[in-house]
CSV table of C-alpha atoms and ligand atoms in Angstrom, one decimal:
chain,number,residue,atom,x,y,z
A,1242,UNK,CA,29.0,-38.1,214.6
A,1243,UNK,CA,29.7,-34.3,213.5
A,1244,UNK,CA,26.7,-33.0,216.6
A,1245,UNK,CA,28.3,-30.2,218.5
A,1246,UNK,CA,25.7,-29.2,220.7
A,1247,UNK,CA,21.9,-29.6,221.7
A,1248,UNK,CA,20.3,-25.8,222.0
A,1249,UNK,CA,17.4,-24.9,223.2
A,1250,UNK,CA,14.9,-22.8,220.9
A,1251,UNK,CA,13.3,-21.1,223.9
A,1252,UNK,CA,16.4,-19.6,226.3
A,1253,UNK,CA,19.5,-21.1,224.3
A,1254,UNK,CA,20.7,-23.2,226.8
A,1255,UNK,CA,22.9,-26.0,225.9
A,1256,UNK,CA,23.4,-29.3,226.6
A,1257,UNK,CA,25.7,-32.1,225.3
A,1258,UNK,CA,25.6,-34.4,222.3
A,1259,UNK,CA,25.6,-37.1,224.5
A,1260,UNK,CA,22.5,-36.1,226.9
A,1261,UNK,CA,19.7,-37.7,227.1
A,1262,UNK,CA,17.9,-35.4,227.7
A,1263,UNK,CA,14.6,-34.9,225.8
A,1264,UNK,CA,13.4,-31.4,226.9
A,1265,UNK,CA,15.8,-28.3,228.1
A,1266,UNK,CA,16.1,-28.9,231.5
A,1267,UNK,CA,15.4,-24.8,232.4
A,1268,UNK,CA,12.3,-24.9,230.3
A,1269,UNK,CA,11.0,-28.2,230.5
A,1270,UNK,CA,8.1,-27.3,233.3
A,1271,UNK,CA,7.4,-23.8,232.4
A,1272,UNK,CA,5.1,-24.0,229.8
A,1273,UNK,CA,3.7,-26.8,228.7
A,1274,UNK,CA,2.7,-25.4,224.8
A,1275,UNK,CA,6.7,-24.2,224.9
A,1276,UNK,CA,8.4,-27.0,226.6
A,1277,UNK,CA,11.9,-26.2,225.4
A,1278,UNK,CA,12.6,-28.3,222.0
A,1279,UNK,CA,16.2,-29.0,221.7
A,1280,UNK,CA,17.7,-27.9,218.1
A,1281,UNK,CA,20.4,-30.7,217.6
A,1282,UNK,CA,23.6,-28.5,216.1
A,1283,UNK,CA,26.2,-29.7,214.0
A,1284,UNK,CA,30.1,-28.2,213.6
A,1285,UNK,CA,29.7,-27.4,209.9
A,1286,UNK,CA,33.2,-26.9,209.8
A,1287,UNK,CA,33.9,-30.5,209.8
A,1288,UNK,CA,30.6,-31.3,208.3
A,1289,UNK,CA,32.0,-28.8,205.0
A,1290,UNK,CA,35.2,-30.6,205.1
A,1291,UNK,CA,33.6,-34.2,204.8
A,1292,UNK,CA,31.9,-32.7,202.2
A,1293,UNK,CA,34.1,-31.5,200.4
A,1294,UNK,CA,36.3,-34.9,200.4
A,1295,UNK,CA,33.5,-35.8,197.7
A,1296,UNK,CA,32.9,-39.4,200.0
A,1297,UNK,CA,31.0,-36.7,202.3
A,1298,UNK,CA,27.7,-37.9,201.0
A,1299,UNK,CA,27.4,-41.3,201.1
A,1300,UNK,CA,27.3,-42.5,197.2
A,1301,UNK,CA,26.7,-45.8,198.0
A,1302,UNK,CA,23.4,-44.9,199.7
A,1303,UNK,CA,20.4,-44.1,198.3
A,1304,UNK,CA,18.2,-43.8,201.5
A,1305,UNK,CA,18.5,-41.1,204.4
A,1306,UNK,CA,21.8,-42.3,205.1
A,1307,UNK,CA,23.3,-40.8,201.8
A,1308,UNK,CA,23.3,-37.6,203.9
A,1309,UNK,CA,25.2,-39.0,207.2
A,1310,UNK,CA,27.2,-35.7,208.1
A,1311,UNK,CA,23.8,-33.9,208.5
A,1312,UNK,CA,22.6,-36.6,210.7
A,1313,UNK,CA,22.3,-37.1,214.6
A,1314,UNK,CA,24.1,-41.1,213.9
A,1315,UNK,CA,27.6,-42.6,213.8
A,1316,UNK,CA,26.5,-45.1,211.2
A,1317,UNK,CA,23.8,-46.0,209.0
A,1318,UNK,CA,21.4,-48.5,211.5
A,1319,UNK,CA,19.7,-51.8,210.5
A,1320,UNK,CA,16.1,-49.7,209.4
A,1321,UNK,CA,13.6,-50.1,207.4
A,1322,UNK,CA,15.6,-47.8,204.2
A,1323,UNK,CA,13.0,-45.1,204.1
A,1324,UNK,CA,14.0,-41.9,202.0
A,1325,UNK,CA,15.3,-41.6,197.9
A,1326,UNK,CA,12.0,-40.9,197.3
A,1327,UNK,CA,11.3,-39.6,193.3
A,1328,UNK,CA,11.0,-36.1,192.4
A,1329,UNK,CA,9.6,-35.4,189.0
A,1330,UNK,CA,8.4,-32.6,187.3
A,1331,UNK,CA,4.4,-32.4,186.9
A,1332,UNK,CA,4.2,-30.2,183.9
A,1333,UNK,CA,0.2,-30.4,183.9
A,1334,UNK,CA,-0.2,-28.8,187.8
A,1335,UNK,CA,2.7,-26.1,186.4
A,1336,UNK,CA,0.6,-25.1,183.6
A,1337,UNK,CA,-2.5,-25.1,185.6
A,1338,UNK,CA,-1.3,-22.8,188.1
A,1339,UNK,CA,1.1,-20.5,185.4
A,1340,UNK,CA,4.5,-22.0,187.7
A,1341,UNK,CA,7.2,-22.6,185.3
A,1342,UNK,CA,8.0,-25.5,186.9
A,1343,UNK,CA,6.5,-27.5,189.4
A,1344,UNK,CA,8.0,-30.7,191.3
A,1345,UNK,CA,6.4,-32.9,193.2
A,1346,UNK,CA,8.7,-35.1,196.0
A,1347,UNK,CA,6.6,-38.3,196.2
A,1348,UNK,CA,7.0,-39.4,199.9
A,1349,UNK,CA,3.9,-41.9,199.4
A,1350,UNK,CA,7.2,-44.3,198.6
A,1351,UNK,CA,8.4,-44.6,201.9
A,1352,UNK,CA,8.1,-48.1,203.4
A,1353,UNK,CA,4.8,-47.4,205.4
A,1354,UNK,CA,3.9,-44.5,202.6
A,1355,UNK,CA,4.6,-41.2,204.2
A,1356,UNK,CA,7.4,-38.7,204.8
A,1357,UNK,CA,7.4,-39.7,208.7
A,1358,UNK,CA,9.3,-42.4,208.0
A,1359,UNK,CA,12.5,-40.5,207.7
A,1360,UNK,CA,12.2,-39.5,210.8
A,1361,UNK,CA,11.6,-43.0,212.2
A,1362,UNK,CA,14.2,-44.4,210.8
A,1363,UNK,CA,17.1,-41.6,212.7
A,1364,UNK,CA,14.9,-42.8,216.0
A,1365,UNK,CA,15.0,-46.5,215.9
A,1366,UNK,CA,18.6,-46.2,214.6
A,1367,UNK,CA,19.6,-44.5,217.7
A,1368,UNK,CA,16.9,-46.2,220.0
A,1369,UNK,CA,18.5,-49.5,218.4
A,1370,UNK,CA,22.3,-48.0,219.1
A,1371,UNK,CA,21.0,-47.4,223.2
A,1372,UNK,CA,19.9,-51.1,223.2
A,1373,UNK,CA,16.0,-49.5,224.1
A,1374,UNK,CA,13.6,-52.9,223.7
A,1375,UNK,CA,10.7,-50.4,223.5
A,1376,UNK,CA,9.4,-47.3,221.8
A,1377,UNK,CA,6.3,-45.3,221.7
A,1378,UNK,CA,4.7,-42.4,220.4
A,1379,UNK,CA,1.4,-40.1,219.9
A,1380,UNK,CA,-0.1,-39.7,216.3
A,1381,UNK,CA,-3.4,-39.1,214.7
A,1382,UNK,CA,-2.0,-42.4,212.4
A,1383,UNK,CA,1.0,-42.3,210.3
A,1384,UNK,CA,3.8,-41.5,212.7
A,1385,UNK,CA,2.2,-44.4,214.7
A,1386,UNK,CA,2.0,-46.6,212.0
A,1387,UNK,CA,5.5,-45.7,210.6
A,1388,UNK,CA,7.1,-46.6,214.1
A,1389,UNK,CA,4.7,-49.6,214.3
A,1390,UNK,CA,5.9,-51.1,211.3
A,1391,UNK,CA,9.9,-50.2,211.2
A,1392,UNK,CA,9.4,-51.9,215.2
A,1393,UNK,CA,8.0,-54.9,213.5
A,1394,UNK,CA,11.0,-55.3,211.3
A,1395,UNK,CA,13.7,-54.5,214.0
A,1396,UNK,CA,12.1,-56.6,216.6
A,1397,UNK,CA,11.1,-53.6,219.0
A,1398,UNK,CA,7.9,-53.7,220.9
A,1399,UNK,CA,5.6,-50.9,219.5
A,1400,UNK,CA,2.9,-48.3,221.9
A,1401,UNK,CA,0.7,-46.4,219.6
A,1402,UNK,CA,-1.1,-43.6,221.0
A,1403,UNK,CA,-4.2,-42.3,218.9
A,1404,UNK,CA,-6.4,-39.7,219.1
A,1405,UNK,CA,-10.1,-41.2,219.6
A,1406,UNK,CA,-10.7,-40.3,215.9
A,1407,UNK,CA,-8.0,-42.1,214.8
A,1408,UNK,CA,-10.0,-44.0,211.6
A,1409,UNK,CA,-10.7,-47.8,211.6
A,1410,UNK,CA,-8.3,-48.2,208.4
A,1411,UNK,CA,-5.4,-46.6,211.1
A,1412,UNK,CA,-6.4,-49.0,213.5
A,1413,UNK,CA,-6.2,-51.3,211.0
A,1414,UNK,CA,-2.6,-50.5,210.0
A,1415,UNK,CA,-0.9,-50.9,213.7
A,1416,UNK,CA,-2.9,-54.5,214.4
A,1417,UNK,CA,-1.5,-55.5,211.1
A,1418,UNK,CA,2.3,-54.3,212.6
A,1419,UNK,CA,1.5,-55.7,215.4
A,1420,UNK,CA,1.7,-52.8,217.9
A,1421,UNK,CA,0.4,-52.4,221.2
A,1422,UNK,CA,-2.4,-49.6,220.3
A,1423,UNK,CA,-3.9,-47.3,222.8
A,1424,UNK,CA,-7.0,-45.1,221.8
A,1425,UNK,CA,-7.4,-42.1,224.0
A,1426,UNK,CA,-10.4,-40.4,224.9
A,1427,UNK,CA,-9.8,-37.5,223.8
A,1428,UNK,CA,-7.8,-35.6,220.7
A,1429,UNK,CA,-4.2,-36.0,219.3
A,1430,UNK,CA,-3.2,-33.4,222.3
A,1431,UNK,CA,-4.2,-35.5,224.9
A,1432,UNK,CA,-2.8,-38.8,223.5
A,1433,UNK,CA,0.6,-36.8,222.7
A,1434,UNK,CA,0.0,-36.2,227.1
A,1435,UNK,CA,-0.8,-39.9,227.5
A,1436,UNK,CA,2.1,-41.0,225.7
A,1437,UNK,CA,4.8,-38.8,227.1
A,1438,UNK,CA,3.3,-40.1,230.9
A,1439,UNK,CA,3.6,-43.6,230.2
A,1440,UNK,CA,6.9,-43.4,228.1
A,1441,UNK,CA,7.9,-41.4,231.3
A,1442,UNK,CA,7.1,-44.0,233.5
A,1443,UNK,CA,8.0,-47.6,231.3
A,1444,UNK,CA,11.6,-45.7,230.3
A,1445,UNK,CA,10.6,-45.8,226.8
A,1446,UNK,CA,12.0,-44.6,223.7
A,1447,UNK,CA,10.4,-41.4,222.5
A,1448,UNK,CA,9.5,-41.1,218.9
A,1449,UNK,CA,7.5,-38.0,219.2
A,1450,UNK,CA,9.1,-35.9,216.9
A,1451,UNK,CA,8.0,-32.3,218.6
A,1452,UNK,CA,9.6,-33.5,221.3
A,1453,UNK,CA,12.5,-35.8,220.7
A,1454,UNK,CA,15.1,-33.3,219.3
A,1455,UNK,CA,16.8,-36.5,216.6
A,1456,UNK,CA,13.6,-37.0,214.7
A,1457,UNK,CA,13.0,-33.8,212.9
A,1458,UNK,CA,16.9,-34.3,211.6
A,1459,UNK,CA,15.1,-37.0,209.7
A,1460,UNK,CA,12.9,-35.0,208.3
A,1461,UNK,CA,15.5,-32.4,206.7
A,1462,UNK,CA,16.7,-35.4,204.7
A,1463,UNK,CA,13.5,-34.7,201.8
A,1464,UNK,CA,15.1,-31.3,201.5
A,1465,UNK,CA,18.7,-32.6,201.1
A,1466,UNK,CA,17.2,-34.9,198.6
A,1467,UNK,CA,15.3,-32.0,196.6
A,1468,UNK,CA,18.7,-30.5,196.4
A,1469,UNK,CA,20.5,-32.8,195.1
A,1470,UNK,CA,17.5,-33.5,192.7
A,1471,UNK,CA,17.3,-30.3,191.3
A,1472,UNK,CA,21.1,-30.0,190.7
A,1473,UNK,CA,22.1,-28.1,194.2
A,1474,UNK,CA,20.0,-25.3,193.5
A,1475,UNK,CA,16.6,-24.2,195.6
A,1476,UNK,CA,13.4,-23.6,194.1
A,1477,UNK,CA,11.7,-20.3,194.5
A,1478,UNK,CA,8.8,-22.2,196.8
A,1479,UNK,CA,8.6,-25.0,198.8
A,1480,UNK,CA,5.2,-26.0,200.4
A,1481,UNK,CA,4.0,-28.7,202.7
A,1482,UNK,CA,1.0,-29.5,205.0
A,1483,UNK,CA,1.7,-28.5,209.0
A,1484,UNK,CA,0.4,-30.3,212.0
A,1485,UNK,CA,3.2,-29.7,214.6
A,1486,UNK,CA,5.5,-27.9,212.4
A,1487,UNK,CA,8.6,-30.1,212.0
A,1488,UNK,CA,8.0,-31.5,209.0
A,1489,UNK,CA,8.3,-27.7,207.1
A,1490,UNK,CA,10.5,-26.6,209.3
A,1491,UNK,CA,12.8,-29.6,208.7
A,1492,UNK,CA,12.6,-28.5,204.9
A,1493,UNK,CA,13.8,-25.1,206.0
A,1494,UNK,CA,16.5,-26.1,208.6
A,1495,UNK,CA,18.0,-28.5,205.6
A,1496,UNK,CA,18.0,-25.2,203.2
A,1497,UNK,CA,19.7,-23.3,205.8
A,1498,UNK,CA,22.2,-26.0,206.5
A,1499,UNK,CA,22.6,-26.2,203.1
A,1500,UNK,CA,23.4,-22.3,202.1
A,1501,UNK,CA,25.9,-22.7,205.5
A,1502,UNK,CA,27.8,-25.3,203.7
A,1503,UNK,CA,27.9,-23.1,200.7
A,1504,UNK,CA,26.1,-25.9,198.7
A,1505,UNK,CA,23.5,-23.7,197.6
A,1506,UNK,CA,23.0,-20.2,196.7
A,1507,UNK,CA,19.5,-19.2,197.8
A,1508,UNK,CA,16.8,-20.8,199.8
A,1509,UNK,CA,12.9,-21.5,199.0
A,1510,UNK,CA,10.7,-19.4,200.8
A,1511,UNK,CA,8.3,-21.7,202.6
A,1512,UNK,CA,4.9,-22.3,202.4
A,1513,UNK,CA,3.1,-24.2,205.1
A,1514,UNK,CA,-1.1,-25.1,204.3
A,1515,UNK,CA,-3.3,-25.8,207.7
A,1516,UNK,CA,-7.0,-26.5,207.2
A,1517,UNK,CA,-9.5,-23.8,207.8
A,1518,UNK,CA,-10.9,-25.9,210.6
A,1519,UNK,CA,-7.6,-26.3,212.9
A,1520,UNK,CA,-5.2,-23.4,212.0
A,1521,UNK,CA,-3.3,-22.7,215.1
A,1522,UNK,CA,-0.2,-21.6,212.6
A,1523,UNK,CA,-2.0,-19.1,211.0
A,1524,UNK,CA,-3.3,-17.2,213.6
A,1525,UNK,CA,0.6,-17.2,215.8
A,1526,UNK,CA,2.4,-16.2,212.6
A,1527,UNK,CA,0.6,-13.7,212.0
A,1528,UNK,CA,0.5,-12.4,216.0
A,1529,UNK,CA,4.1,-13.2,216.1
A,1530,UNK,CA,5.1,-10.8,212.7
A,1531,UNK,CA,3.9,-7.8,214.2
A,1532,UNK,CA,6.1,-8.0,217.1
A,1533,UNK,CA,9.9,-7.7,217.7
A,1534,UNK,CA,11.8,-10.3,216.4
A,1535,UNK,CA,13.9,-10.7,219.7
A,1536,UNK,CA,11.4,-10.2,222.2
A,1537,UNK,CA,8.8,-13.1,220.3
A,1538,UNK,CA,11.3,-16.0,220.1
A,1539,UNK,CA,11.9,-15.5,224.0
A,1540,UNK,CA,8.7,-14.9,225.3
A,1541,UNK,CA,5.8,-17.4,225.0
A,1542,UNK,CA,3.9,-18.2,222.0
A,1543,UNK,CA,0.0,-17.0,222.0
A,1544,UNK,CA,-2.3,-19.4,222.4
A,1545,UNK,CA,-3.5,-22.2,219.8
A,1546,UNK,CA,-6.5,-21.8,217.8
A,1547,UNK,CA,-9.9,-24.3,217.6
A,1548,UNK,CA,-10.2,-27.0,215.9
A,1549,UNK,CA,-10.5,-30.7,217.6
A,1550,UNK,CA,-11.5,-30.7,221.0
A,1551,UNK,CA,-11.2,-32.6,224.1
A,1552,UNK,CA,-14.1,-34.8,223.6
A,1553,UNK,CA,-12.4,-36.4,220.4
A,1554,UNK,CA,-14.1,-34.5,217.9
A,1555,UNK,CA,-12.6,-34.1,214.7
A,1556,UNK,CA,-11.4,-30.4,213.6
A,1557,UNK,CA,-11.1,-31.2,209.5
A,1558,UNK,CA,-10.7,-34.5,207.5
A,1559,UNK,CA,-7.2,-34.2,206.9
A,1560,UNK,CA,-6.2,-36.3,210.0
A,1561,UNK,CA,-2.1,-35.8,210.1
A,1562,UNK,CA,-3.2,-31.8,210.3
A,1563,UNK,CA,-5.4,-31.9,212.8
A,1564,UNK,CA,-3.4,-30.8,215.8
A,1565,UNK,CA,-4.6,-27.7,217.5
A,1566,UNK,CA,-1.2,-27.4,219.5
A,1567,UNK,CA,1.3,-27.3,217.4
A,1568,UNK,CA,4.6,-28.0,219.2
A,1569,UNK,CA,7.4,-27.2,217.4
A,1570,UNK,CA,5.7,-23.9,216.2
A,1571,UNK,CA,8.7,-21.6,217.7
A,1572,UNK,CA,10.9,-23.9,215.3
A,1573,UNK,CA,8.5,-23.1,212.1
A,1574,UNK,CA,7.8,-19.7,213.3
A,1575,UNK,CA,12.1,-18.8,213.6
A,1576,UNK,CA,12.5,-20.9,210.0
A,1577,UNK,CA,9.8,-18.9,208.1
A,1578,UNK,CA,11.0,-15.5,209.4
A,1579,UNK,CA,14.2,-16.3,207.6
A,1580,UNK,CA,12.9,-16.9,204.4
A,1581,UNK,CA,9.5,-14.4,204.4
A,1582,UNK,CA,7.9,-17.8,204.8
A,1583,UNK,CA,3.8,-18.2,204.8
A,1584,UNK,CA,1.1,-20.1,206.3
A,1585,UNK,CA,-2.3,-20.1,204.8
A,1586,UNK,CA,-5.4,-21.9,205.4
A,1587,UNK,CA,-7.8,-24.1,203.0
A,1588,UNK,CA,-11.0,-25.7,203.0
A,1589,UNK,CA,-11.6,-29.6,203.6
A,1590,UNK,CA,-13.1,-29.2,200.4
A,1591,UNK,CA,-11.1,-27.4,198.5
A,1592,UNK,CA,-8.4,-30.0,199.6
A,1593,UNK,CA,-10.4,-33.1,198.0
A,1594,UNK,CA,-10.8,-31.1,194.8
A,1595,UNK,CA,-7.1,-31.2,195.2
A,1596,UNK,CA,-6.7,-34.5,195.6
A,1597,UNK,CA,-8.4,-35.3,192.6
A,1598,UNK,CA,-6.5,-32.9,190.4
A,1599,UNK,CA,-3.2,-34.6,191.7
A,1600,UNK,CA,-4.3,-38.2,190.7
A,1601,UNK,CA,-5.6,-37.0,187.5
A,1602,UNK,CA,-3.1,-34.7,186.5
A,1603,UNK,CA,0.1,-35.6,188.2
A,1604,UNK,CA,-1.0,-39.5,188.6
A,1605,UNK,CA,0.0,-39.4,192.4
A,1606,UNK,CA,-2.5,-40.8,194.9
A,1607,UNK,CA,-2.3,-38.2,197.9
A,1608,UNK,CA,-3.9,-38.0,201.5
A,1609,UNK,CA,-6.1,-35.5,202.2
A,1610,UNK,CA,-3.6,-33.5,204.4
A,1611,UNK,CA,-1.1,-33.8,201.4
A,1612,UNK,CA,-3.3,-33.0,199.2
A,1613,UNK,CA,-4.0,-29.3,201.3
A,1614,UNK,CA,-0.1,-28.6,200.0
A,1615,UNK,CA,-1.4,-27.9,196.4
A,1616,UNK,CA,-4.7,-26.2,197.2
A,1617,UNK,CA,-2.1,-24.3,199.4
A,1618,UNK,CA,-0.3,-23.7,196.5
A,1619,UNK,CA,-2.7,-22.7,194.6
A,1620,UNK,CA,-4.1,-19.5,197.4
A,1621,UNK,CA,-0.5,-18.4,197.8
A,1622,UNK,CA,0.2,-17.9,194.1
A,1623,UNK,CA,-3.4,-16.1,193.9
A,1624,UNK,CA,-2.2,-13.7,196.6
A,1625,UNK,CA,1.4,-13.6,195.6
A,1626,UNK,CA,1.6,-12.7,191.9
A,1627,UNK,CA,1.0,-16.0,190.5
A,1628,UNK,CA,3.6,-18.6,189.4
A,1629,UNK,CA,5.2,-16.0,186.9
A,1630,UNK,CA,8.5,-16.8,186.7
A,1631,UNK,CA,8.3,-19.6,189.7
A,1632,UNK,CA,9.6,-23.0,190.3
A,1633,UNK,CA,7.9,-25.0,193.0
A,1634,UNK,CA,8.3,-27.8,195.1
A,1635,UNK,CA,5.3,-29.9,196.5
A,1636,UNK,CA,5.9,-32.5,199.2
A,1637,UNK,CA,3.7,-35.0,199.3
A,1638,UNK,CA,4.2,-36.2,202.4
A,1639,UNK,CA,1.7,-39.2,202.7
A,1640,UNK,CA,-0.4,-41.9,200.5
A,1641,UNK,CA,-3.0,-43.3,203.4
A,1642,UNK,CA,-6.6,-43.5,201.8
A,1643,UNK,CA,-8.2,-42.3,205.2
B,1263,LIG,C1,2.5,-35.7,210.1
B,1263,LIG,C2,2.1,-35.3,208.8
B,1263,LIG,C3,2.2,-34.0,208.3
B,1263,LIG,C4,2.5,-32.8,209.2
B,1263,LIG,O1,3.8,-32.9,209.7
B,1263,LIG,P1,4.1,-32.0,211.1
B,1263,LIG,O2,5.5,-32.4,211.3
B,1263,LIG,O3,3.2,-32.6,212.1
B,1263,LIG,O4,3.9,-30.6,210.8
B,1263,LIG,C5,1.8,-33.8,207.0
B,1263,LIG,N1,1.5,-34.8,206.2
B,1263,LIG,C6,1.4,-36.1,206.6
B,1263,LIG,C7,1.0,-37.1,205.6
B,1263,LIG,C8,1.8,-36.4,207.9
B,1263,LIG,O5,1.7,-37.7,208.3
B,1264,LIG,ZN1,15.5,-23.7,227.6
């Protein structure tokens, strides 16, 4: 395993490879909306030189574990093979939004149908190598249901914590895993609390990926894979729904890694989409750009935005978005400062229009939060110049009907 070090993104503090540790021990109780998320750090010297041996990425694999060096593992674990997901062109959505080229990365092919489970798959492998009989987590469905069913096939017992307005067809999903489920009474934020107390207490395995530093390593693995698929060379845009923020900032940790290694020239700027109802991102990217770059990323972040409250209430439609604390923003908010990144906000409704154009012009079957990514898209290139000369990436990160 190539990890050098575990860093803290709020005071820089370091721990080992080998901690468990979940949280920075300095920052852990000072603020509970900034608890200190680990960044896991990699000697890219050796990573470069694996690499460069031409065996560095994994030929024979053609899931996650293709990209090993970038990965928190000593070996490829016994998982659920969740990643190689297509990307194809969708000449249709180009020409309808004037982008010469437009990709979509079709995550609805993962093993329980969403991105997440790259991320599951890095957790249980490691949660598998510690001998850990029991894992948990807090999600508004699919991370739940992606842990649920890669426990069921490694023989794990499963706690699912949802949000009371986790839908019946969710429910549905974890019974059929067979996970123990428990529905709060309140939003996603107060399940994420639940969860942490009682994996706390039972010494269970965290797969709460805003909180667990391993998980959002996962995540960079659609990145690595866009890479690769577009011939080791970045598109100008890369755009993605965001809930807690690790799933985009993943996408922009992998680029970065990437440019390190010298395996690619530029980097996308990125694009994150939040609904108009919940857009916590929106409002602390744009209070965090007017202020010194130094003094923002160690201070505190402002506080979140509306959107779902405590009684349970839904904030927008697009479930795996509504989160009204978003807890790896300091991780999205450092990755889009890099690249002159964006986060923009769309109607529920403009998002099911969405959906629709993507099944009837691209032929992929999206969620609604996934689904936001285009209408997203769509906004940014409005404000931006349009697609002139412009290739983007979509991720659609999930393919749950509701
Ligand atoms: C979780 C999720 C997201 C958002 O990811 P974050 O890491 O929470 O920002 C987007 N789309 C789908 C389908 C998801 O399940
Ligand atoms: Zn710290």
């Amino acid at each position: 395993m190539l990890v050098s070090e575990l860093r803290c993104l709020r005071c820089g503090h370091e721990e080992a490879p080998s901690s468990r540790a979940y949280l920075c021990p300095r920052c852990e109780d000072r603020n509970p909306r900034d608890p200190g998320i680990l960044d896991v750090r990699y000697d890219y010297d050796k990573v470069a030189e694996e690499v460069a041996r031409g065996g560095g990425w994994l030929q024979s694999r053609h899931d996650i574990f293709r990209f090993l060096p970038l990965l928190p593992v000593e070996a490829p674990g016994p998982v659920l093979p969740s990643g190689g997901t297509p990307l194809f062109a969708a000449p249709r959505l180009a020409r309808r939004l004037g982008l010469r080229a437009l990709y979509l990365k079709d995550e609805t092919r993962n093993p329980t149908r969403c991105l997440k489970d790259r991320a599951t798959a890095v957790g249980l492998t490691r949660a598998l190598q510690q001998e850990r009989k029991t894992v948990y987590c807090a999600s508004a469905g699919n991370a739940a249901i992606s842990l649920a069913g890669f426990s069921a096939h490694a023989g794990l017992e499963c706690h699912a914590y949802v949000p009371r307005a986790a839908s019946p067809e969710r429910l549905q999903w974890l019974e059929r895993y067979g996970a123990r489920t428990h529905i709060s009474s309140g939003n996603y934020d107060q399940a994420f609390a639940e969860s942490e107390e009682a994996g706390r207490e039972g010494g269970w395995y965290s797969r709460n990926c805003a909180y667990n530093p391993f998980l959002v390593e996962g995540k960079k693995t659609a990145a690595l894979e866009v890479a690769e698929g577009l011939g080791w060379r970045a598109p100008d845009l890369l755009v993605a729904p965001v809930g807690d923020g690790c799933t985009l900032a993943a996408q922009g940790k992998a680029f970065r890694e990437l440019a390190l290694l010298g395996l690619v020239e530029s980097r996308p700027r990125l694009v994150g989409v939040q609904s108009a109802g919940v857009q916590p991102m929106v409002r602390m990217l744009q209070e965090w750009e007017g202020s010194d770059p130094s003094g923002v990323l160690s201070g505190d972040p402002p506080e979140a935005g509306t959107g779902g409250d405590a009684t349970g209430a839904a904030g927008t439609a697009a479930a795996s978005m509504d989160v009204k604390t978003p807890r790896n923003a300091r991780r999205l908010l450092a990755e889009l400062r890099d690249v002159n990144g964006q986060v923009l906000a769309v109607e529920d409704d403009r998002m099911e229009e969405a959906r629709s154009v993507l099944a009837r012009e691209a032929g992929v079957v999206a969620e609604l939060t996934s689904a936001a990514a285009l209408a997203g898209l769509e906004d940014f290139l409005h404000a931006d110049g349009g697609g002139r000369d412009r290739t983007a990436v979509v991720l659609v990160t999930g393919g749950r009907e509701s």
